[in-house]
mmCIF file with all atom_site columns, C-alpha atoms and ligand atoms in Angstrom:
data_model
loop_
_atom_site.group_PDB
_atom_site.id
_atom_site.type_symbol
_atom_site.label_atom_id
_atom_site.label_alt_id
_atom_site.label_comp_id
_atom_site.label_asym_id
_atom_site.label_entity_id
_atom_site.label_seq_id
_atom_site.pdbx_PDB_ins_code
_atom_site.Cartn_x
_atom_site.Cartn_y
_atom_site.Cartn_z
_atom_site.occupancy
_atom_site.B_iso_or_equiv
_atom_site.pdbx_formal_charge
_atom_site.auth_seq_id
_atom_site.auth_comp_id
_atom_site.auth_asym_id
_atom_site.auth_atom_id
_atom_site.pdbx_PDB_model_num
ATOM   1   C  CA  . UNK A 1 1   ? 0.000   0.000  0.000   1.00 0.00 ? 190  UNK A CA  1
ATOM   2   C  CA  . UNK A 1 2   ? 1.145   3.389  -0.941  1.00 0.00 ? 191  UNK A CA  1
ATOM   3   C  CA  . UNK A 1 3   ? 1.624   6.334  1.830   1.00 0.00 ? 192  UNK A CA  1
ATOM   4   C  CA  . UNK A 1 4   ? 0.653   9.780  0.535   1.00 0.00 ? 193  UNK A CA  1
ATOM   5   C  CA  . UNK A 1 5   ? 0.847   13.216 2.701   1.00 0.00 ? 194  UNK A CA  1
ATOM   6   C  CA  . UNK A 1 6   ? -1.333  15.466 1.940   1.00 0.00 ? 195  UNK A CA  1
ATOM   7   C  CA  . UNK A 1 7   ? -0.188  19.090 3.212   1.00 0.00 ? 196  UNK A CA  1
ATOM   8   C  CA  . UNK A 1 8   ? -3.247  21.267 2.453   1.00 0.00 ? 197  UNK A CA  1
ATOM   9   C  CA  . UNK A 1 9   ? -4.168  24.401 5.807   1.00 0.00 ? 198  UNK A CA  1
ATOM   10  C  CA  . UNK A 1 10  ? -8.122  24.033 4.073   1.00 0.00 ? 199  UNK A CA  1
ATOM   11  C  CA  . UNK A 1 11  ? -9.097  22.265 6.819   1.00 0.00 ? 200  UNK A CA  1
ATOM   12  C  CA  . UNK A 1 12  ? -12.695 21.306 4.777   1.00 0.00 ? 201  UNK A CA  1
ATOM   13  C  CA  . UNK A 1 13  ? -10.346 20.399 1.474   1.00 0.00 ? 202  UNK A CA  1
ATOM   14  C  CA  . UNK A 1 14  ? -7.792  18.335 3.820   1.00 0.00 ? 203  UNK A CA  1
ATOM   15  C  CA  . UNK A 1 15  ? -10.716 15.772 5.053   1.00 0.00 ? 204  UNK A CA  1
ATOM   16  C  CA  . UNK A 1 16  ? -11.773 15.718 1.289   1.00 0.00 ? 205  UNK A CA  1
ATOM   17  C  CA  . UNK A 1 17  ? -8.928  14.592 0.046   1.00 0.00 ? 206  UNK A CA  1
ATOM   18  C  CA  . UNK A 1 18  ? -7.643  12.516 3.240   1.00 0.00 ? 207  UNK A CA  1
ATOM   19  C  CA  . UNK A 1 19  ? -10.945 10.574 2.600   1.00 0.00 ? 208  UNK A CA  1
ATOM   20  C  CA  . UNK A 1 20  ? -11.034 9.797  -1.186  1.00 0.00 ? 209  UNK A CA  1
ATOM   21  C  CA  . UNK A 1 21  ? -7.281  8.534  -1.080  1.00 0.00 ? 210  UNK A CA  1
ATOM   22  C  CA  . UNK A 1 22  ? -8.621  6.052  1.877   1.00 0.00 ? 211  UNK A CA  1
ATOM   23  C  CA  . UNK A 1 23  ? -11.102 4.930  0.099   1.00 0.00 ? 212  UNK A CA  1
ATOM   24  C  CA  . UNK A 1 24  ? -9.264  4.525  -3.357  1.00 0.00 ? 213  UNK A CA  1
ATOM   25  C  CA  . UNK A 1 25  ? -6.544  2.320  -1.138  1.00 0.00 ? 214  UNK A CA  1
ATOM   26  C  CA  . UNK A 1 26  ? -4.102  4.750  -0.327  1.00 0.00 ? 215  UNK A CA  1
ATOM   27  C  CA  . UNK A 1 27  ? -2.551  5.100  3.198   1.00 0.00 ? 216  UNK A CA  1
ATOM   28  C  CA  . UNK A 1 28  ? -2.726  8.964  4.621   1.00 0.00 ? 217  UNK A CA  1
ATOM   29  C  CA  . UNK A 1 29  ? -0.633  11.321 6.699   1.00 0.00 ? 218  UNK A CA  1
ATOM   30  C  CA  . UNK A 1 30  ? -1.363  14.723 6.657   1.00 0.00 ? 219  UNK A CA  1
ATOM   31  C  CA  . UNK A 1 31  ? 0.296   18.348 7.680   1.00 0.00 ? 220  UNK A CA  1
ATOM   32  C  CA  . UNK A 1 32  ? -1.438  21.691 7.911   1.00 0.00 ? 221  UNK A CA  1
ATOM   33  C  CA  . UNK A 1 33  ? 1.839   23.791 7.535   1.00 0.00 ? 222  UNK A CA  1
ATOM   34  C  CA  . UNK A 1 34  ? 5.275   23.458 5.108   1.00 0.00 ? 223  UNK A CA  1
ATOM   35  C  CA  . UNK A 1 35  ? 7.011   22.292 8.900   1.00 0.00 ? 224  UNK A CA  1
ATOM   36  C  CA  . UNK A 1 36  ? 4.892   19.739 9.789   1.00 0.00 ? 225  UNK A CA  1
ATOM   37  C  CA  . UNK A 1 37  ? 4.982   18.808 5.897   1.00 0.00 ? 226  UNK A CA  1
ATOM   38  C  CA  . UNK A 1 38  ? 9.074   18.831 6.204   1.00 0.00 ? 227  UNK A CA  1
ATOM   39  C  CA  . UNK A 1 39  ? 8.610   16.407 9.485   1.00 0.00 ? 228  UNK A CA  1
ATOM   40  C  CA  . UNK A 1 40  ? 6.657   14.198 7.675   1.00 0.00 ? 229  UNK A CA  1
ATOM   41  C  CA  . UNK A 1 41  ? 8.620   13.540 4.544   1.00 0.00 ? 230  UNK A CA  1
ATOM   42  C  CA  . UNK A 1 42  ? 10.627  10.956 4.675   1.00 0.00 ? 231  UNK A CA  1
ATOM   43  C  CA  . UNK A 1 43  ? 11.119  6.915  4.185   1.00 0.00 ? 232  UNK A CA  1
ATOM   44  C  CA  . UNK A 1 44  ? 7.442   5.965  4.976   1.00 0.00 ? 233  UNK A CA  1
ATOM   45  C  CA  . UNK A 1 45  ? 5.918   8.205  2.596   1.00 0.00 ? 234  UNK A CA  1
ATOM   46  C  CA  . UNK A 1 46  ? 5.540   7.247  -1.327  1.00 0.00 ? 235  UNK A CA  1
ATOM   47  C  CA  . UNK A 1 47  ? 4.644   10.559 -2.349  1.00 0.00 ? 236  UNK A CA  1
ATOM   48  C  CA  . UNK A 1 48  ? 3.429   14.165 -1.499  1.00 0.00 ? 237  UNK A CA  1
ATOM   49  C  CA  . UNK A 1 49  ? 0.101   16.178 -2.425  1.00 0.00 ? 238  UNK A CA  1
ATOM   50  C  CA  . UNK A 1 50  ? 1.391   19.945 -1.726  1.00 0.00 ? 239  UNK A CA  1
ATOM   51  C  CA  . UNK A 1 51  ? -0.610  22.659 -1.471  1.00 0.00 ? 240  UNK A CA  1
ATOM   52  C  CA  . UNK A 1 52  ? 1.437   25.554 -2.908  1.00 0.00 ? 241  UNK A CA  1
ATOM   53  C  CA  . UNK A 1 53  ? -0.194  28.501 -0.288  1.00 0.00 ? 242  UNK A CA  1
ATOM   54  C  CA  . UNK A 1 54  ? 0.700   27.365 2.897   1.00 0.00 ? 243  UNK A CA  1
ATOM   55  C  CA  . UNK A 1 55  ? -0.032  30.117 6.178   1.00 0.00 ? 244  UNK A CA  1
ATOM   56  C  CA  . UNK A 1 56  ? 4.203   29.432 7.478   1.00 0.00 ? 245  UNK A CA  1
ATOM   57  C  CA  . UNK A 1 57  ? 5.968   28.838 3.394   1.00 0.00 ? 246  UNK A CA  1
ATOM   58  C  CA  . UNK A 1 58  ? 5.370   28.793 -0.125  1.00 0.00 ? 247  UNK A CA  1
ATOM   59  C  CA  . UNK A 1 59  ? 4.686   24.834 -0.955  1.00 0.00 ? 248  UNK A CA  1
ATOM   60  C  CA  . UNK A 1 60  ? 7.473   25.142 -3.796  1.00 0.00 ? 249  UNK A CA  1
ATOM   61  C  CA  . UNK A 1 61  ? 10.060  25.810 -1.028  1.00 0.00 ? 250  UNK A CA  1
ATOM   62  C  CA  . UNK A 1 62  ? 9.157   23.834 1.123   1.00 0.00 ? 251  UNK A CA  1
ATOM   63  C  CA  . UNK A 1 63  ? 9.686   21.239 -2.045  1.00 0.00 ? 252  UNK A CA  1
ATOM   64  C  CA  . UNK A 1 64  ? 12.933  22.659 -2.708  1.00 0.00 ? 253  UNK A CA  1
ATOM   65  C  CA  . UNK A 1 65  ? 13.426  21.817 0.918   1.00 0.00 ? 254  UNK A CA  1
ATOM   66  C  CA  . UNK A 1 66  ? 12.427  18.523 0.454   1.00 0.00 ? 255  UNK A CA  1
ATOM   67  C  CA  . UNK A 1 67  ? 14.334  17.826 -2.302  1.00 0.00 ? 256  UNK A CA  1
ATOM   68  C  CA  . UNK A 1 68  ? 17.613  19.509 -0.446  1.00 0.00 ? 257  UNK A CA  1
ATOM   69  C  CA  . UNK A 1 69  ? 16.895  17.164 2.554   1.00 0.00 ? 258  UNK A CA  1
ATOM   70  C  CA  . UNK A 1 70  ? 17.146  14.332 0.383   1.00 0.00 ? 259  UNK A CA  1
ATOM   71  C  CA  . UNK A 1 71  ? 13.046  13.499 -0.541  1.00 0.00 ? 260  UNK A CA  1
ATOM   72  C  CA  . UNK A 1 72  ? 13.436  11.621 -4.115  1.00 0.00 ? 261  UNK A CA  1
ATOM   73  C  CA  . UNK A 1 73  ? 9.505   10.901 -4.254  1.00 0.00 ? 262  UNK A CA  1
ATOM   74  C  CA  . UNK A 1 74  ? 7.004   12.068 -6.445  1.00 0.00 ? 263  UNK A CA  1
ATOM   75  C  CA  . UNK A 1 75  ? 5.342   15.339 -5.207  1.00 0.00 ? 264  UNK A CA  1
ATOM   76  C  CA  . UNK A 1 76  ? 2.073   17.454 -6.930  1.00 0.00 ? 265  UNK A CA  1
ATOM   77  C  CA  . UNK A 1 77  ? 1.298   20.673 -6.098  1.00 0.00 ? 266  UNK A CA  1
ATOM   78  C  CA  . UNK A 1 78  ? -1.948  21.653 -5.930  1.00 0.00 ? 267  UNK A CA  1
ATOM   79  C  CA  . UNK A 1 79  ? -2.271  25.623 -6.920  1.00 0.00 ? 268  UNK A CA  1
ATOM   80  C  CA  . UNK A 1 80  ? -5.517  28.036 -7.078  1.00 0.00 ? 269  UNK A CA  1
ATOM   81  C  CA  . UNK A 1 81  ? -3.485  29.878 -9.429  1.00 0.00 ? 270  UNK A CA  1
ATOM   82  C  CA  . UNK A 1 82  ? -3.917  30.082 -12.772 1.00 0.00 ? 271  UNK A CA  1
ATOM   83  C  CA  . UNK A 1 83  ? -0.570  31.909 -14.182 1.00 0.00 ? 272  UNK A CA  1
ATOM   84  C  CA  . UNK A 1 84  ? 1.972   29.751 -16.606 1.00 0.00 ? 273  UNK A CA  1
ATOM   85  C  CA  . UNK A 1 85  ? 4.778   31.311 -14.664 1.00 0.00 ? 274  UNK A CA  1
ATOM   86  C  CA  . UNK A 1 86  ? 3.744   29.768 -11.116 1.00 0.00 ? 275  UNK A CA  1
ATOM   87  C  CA  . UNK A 1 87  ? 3.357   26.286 -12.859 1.00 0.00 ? 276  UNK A CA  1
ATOM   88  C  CA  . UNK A 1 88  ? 6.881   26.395 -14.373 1.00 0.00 ? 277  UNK A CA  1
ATOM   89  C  CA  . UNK A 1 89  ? 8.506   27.586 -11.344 1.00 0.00 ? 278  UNK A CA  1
ATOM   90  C  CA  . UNK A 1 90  ? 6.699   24.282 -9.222  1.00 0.00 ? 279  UNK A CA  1
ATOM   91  C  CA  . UNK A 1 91  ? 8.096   22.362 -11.584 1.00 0.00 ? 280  UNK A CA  1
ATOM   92  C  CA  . UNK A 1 92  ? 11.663  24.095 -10.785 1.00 0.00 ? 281  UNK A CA  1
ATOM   93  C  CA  . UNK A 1 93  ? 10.720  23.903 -7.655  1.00 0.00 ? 282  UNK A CA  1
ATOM   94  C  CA  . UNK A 1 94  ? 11.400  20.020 -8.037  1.00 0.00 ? 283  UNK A CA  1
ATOM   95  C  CA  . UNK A 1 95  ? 7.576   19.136 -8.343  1.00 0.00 ? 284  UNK A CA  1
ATOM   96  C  CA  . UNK A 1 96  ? 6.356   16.570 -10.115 1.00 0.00 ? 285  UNK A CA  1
ATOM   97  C  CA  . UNK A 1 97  ? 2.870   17.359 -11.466 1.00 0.00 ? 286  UNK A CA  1
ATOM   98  C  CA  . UNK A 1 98  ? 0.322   20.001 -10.339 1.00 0.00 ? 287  UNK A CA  1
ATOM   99  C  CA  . UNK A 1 99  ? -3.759  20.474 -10.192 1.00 0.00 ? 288  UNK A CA  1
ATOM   100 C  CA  . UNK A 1 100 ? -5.216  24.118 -10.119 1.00 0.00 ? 289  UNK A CA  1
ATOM   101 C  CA  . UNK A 1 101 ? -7.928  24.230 -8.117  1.00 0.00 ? 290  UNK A CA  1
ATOM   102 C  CA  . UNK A 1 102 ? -10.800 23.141 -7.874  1.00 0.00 ? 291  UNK A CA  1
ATOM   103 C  CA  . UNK A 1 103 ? -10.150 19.447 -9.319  1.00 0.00 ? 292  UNK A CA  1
ATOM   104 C  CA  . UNK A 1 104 ? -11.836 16.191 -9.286  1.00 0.00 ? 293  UNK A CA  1
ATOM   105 C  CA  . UNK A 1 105 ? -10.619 13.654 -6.728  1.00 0.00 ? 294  UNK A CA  1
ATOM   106 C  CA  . UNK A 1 106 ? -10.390 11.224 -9.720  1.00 0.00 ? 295  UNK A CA  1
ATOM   107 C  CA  . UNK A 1 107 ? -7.961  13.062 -11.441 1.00 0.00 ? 296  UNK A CA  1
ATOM   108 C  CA  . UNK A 1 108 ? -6.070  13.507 -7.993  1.00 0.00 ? 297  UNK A CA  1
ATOM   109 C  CA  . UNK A 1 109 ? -5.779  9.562  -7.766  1.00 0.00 ? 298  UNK A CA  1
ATOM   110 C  CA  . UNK A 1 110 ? -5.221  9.242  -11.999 1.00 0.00 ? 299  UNK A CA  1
ATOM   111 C  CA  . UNK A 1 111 ? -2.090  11.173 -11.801 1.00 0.00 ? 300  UNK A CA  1
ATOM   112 C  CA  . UNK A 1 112 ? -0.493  10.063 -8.679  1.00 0.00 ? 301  UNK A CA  1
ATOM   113 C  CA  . UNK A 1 113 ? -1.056  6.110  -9.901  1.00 0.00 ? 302  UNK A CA  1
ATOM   114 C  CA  . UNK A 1 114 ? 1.199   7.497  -12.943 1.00 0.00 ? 303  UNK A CA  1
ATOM   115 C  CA  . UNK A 1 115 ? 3.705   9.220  -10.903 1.00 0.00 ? 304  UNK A CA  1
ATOM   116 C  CA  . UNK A 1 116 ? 3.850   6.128  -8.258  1.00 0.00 ? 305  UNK A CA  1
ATOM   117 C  CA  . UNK A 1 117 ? 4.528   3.770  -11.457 1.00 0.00 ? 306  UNK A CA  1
ATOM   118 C  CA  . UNK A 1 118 ? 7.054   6.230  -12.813 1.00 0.00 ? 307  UNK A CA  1
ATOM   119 C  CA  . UNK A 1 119 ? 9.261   6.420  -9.673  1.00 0.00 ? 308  UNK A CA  1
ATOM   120 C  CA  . UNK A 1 120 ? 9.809   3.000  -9.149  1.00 0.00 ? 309  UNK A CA  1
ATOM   121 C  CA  . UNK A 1 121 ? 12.524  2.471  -6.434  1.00 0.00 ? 310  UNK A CA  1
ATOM   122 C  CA  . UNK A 1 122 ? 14.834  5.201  -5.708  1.00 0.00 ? 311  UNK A CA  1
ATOM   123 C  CA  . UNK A 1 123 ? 17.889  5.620  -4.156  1.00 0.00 ? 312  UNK A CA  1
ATOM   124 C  CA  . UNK A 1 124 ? 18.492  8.208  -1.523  1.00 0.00 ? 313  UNK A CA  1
ATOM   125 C  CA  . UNK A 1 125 ? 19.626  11.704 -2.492  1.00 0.00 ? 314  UNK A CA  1
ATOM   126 C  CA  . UNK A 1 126 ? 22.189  12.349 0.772   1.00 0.00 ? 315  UNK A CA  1
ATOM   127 C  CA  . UNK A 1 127 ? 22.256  16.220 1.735   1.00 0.00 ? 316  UNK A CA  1
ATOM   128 C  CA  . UNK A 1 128 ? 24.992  16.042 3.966   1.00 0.00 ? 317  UNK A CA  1
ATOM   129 C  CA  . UNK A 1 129 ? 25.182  17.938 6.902   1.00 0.00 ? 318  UNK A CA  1
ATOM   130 C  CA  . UNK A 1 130 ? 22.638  20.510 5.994   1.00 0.00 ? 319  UNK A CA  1
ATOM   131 C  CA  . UNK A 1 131 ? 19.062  20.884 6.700   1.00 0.00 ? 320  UNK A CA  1
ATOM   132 C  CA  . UNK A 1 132 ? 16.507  22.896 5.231   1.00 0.00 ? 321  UNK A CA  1
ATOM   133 C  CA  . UNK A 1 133 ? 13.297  24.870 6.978   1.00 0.00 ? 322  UNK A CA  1
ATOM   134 C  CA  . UNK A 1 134 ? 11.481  26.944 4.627   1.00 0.00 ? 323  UNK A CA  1
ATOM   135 C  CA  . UNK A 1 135 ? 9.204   28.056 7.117   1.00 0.00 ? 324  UNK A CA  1
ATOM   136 C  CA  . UNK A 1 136 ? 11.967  29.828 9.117   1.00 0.00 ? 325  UNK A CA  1
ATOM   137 C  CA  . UNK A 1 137 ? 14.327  30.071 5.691   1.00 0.00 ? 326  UNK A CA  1
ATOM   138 C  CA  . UNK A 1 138 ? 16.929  28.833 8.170   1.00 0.00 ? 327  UNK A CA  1
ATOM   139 C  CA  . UNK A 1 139 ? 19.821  25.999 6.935   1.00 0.00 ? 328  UNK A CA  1
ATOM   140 C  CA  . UNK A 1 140 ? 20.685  23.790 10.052  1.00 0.00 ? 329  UNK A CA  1
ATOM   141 C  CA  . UNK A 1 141 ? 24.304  23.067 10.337  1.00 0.00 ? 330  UNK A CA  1
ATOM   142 C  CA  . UNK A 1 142 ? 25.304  20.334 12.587  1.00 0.00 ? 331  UNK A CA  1
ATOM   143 C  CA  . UNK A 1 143 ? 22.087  21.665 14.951  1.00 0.00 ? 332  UNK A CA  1
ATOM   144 C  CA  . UNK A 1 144 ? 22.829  25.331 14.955  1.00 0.00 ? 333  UNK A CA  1
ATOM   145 C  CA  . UNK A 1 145 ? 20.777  27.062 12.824  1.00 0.00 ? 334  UNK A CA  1
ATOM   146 C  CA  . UNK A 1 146 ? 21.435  30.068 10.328  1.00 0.00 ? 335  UNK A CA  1
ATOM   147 C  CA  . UNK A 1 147 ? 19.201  32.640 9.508   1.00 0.00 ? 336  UNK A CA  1
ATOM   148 C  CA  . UNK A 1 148 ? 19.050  33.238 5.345   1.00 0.00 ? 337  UNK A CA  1
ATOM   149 C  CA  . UNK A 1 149 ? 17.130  35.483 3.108   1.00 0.00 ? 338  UNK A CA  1
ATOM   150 C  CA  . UNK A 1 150 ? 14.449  34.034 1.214   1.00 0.00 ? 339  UNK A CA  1
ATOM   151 C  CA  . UNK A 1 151 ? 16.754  34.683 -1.917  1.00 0.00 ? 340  UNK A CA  1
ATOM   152 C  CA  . UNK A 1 152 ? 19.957  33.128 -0.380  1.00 0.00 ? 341  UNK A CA  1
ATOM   153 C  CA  . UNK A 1 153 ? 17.512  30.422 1.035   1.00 0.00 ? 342  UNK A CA  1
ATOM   154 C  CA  . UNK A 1 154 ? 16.150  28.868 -3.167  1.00 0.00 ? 343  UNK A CA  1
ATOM   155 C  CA  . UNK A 1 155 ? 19.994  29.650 -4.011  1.00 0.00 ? 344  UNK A CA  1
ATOM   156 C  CA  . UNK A 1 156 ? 21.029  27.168 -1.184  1.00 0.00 ? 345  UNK A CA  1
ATOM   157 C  CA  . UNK A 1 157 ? 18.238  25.008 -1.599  1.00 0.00 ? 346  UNK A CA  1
ATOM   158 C  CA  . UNK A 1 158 ? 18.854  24.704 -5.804  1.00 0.00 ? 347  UNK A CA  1
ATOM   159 C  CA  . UNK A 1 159 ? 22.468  23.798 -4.794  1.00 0.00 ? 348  UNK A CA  1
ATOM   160 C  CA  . UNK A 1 160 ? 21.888  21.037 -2.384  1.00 0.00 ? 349  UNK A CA  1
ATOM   161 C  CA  . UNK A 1 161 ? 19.451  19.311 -4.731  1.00 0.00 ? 350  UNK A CA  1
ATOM   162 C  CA  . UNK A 1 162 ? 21.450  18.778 -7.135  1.00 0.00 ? 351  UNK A CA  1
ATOM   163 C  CA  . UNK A 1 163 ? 23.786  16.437 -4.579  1.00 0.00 ? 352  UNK A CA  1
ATOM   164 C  CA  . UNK A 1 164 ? 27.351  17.824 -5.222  1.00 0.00 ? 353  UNK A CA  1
ATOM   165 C  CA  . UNK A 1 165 ? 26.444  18.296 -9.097  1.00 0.00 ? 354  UNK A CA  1
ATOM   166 C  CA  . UNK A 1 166 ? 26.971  21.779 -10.986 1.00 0.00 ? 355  UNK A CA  1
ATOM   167 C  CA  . UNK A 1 167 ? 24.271  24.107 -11.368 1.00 0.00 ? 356  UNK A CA  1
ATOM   168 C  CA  . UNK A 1 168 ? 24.418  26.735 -14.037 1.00 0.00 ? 357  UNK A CA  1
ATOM   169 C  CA  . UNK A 1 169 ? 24.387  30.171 -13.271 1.00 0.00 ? 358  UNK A CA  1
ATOM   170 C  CA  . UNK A 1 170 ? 21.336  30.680 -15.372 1.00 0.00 ? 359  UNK A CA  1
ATOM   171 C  CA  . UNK A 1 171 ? 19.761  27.919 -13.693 1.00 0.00 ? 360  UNK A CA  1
ATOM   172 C  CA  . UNK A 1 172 ? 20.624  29.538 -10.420 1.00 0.00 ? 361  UNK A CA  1
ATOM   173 C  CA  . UNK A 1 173 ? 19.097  33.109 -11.481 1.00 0.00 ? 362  UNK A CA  1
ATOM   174 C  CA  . UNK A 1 174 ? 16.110  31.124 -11.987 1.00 0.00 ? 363  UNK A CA  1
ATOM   175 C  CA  . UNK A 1 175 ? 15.699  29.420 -9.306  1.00 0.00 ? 364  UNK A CA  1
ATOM   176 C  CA  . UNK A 1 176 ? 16.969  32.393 -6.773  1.00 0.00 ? 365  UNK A CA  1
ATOM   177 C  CA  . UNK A 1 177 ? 14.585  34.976 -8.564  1.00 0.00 ? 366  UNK A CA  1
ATOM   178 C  CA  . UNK A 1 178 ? 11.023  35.784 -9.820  1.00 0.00 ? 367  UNK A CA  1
ATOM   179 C  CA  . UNK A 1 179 ? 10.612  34.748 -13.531 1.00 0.00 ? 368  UNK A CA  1
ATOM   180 C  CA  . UNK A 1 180 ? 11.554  38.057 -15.853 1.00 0.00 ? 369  UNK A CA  1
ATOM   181 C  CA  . UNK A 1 181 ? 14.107  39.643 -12.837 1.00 0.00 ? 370  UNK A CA  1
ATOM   182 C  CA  . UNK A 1 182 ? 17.091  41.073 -14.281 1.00 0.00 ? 371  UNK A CA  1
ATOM   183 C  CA  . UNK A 1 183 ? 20.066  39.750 -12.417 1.00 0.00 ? 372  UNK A CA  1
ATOM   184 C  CA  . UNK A 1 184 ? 23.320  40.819 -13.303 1.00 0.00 ? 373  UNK A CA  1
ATOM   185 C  CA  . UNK A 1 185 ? 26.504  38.379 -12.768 1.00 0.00 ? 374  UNK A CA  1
ATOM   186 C  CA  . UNK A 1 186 ? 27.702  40.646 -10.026 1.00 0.00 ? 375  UNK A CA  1
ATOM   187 C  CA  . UNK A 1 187 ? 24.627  40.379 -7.738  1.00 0.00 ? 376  UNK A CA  1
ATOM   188 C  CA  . UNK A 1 188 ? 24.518  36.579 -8.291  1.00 0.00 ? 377  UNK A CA  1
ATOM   189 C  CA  . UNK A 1 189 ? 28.456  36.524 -6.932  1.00 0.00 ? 378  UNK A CA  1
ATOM   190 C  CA  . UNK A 1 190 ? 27.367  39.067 -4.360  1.00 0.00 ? 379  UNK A CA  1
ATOM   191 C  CA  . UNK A 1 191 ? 24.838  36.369 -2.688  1.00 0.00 ? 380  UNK A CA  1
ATOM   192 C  CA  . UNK A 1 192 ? 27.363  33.607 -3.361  1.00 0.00 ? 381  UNK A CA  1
ATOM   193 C  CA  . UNK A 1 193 ? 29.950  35.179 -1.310  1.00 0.00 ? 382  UNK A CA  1
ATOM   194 C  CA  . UNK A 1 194 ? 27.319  35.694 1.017   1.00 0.00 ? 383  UNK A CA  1
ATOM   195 C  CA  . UNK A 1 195 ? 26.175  32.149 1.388   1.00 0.00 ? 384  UNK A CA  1
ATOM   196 C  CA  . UNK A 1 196 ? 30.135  31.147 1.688   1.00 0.00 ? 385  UNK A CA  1
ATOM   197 C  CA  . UNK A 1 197 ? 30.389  33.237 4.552   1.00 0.00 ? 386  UNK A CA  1
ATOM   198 C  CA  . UNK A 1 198 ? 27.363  31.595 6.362   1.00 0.00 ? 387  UNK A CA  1
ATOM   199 C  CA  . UNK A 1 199 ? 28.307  27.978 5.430   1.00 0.00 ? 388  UNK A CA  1
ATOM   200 C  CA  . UNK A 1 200 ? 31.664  28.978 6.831   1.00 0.00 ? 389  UNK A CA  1
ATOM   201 C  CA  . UNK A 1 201 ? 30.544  30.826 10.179  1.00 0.00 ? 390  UNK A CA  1
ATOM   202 C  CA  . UNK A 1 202 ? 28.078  28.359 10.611  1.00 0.00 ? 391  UNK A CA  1
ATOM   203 C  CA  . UNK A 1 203 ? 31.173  26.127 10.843  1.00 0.00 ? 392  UNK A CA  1
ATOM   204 C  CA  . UNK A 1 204 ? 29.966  23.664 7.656   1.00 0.00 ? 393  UNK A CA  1
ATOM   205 C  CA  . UNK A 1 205 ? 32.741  21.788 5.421   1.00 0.00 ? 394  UNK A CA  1
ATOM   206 C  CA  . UNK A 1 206 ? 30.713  22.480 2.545   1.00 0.00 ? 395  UNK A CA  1
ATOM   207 C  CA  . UNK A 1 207 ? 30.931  25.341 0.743   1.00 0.00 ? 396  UNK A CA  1
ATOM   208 C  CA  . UNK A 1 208 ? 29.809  27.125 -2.868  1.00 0.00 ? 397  UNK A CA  1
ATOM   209 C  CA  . UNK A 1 209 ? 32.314  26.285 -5.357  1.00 0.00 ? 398  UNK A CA  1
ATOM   210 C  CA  . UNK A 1 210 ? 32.999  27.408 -8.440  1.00 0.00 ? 399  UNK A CA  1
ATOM   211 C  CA  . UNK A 1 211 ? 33.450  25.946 -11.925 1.00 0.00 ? 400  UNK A CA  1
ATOM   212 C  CA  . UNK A 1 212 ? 34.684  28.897 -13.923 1.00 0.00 ? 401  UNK A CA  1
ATOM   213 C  CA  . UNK A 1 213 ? 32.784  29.174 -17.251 1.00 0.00 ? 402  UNK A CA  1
ATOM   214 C  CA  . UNK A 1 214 ? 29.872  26.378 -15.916 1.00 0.00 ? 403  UNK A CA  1
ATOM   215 C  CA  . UNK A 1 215 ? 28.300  27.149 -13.068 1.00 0.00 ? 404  UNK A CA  1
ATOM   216 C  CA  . UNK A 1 216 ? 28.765  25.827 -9.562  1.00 0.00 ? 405  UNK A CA  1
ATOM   217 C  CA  . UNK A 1 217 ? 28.016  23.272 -7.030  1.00 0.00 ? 406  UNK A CA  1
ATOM   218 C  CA  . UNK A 1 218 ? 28.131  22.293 -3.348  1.00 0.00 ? 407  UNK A CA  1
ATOM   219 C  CA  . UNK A 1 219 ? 31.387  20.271 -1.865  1.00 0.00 ? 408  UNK A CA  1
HETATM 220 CA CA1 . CA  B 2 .   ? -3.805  26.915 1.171   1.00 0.00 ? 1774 CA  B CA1 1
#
């Protein structure tokens, strides 16, 4: 039997959903906020329904989180808006799939049968020693906890997903800023340095590095 959490604050929605996934054979655990959603996610769940307007976090952070503290399962947002830009940036987010609201249940249950297939077993995406809290856009090193922007926060969180693997600066810009921001090289290397100087303080091993003429990654 497949676990899903459903992280929805609608209470009304929330028993909705909780309900049709029982009956269609699905086990449930559920979260009202983006920190109980963070406790929650973790070996015993198969995948993640996500609200994306939480009351403590945007749900795409608190994906980005997820995916930073090492989640590899399928997650779908589920968004009342309607704008192309807010569905691309789930999906950069590290989201699966999404539903604008209001959807059928049926549809709910269609797509996460075709995620559930898709993922098939997956190996686990190690984070090392840092943890993610969207809620507080804090990074926990070895239990002491530093305080980022929201900015330095996606930068961070874009970086530990991809496990130790480069990340463009483009693909940095996009995930650090709104859609259409103009971002010049300089301010990007501005909030690098900044984040190196946290990690450091903060007393972590890892650190931004930098691939001239590629991008960077986490080591
Ligand atoms: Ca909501």
């Amino acid at each position: 039997m497949h676990t899903i959490l459903v992280v929805e604050d609608d209470h009304a929605l929330r028993d909705v959903l909780l309900r049709g996934l029982r009956d269609e054979g699905f086990a449930t655990v559920a979260a009202q906020d983006g920190a109980g959603a963070l406790r929650l996610a973790g070996d015993t769940v198969d995948a993640v329904v996500l609200d994306v307007g939480l009351p403590d976090a945007d749900g795409r952070d608190v994906c980005q989180a997820m995916r930073a503290n090492g989640f590899v399962d399928p997650v779908i947002f589920l968004t009342a808006r309607h704008r192309l830009t807010d569905r691309l940036s789930g999906f950069s987010a590290g989201g699966d799939d999404y539903l604008t609201k209001p959807f059928h249940l049926a549809e709910l249950t269609a797509r996460l049968r075709a995620m559930l297939k898709r993922a098939g077993p997956a190996g686990p995406a190690p984070a090392g020693e840092l943890t993610l809290d969207p809620a507080r856009y804090t990074v926990t090193v070895r239990g002491r906890d530093i305080a980022l922007t929201p900015t330095e926060f996606r930068l961070l969180a874009a970086l530990m997903a991809s496990c130790g693997d480069i990340v463009s600066r483009r693909g940095l810009i996009r995930a650090g800023w709104p859609e259409g921001a103009h971002v010049s090289e300089n301010t990007l290397d501005q909030y690098l340095s900044r984040l190196r100087r946290k990690l450091r303080q903060a007393g972590s091993d890892l650190t931004v590095r930098t691939a001239r003429g590629v991008g960077h990654r986490l080591a």
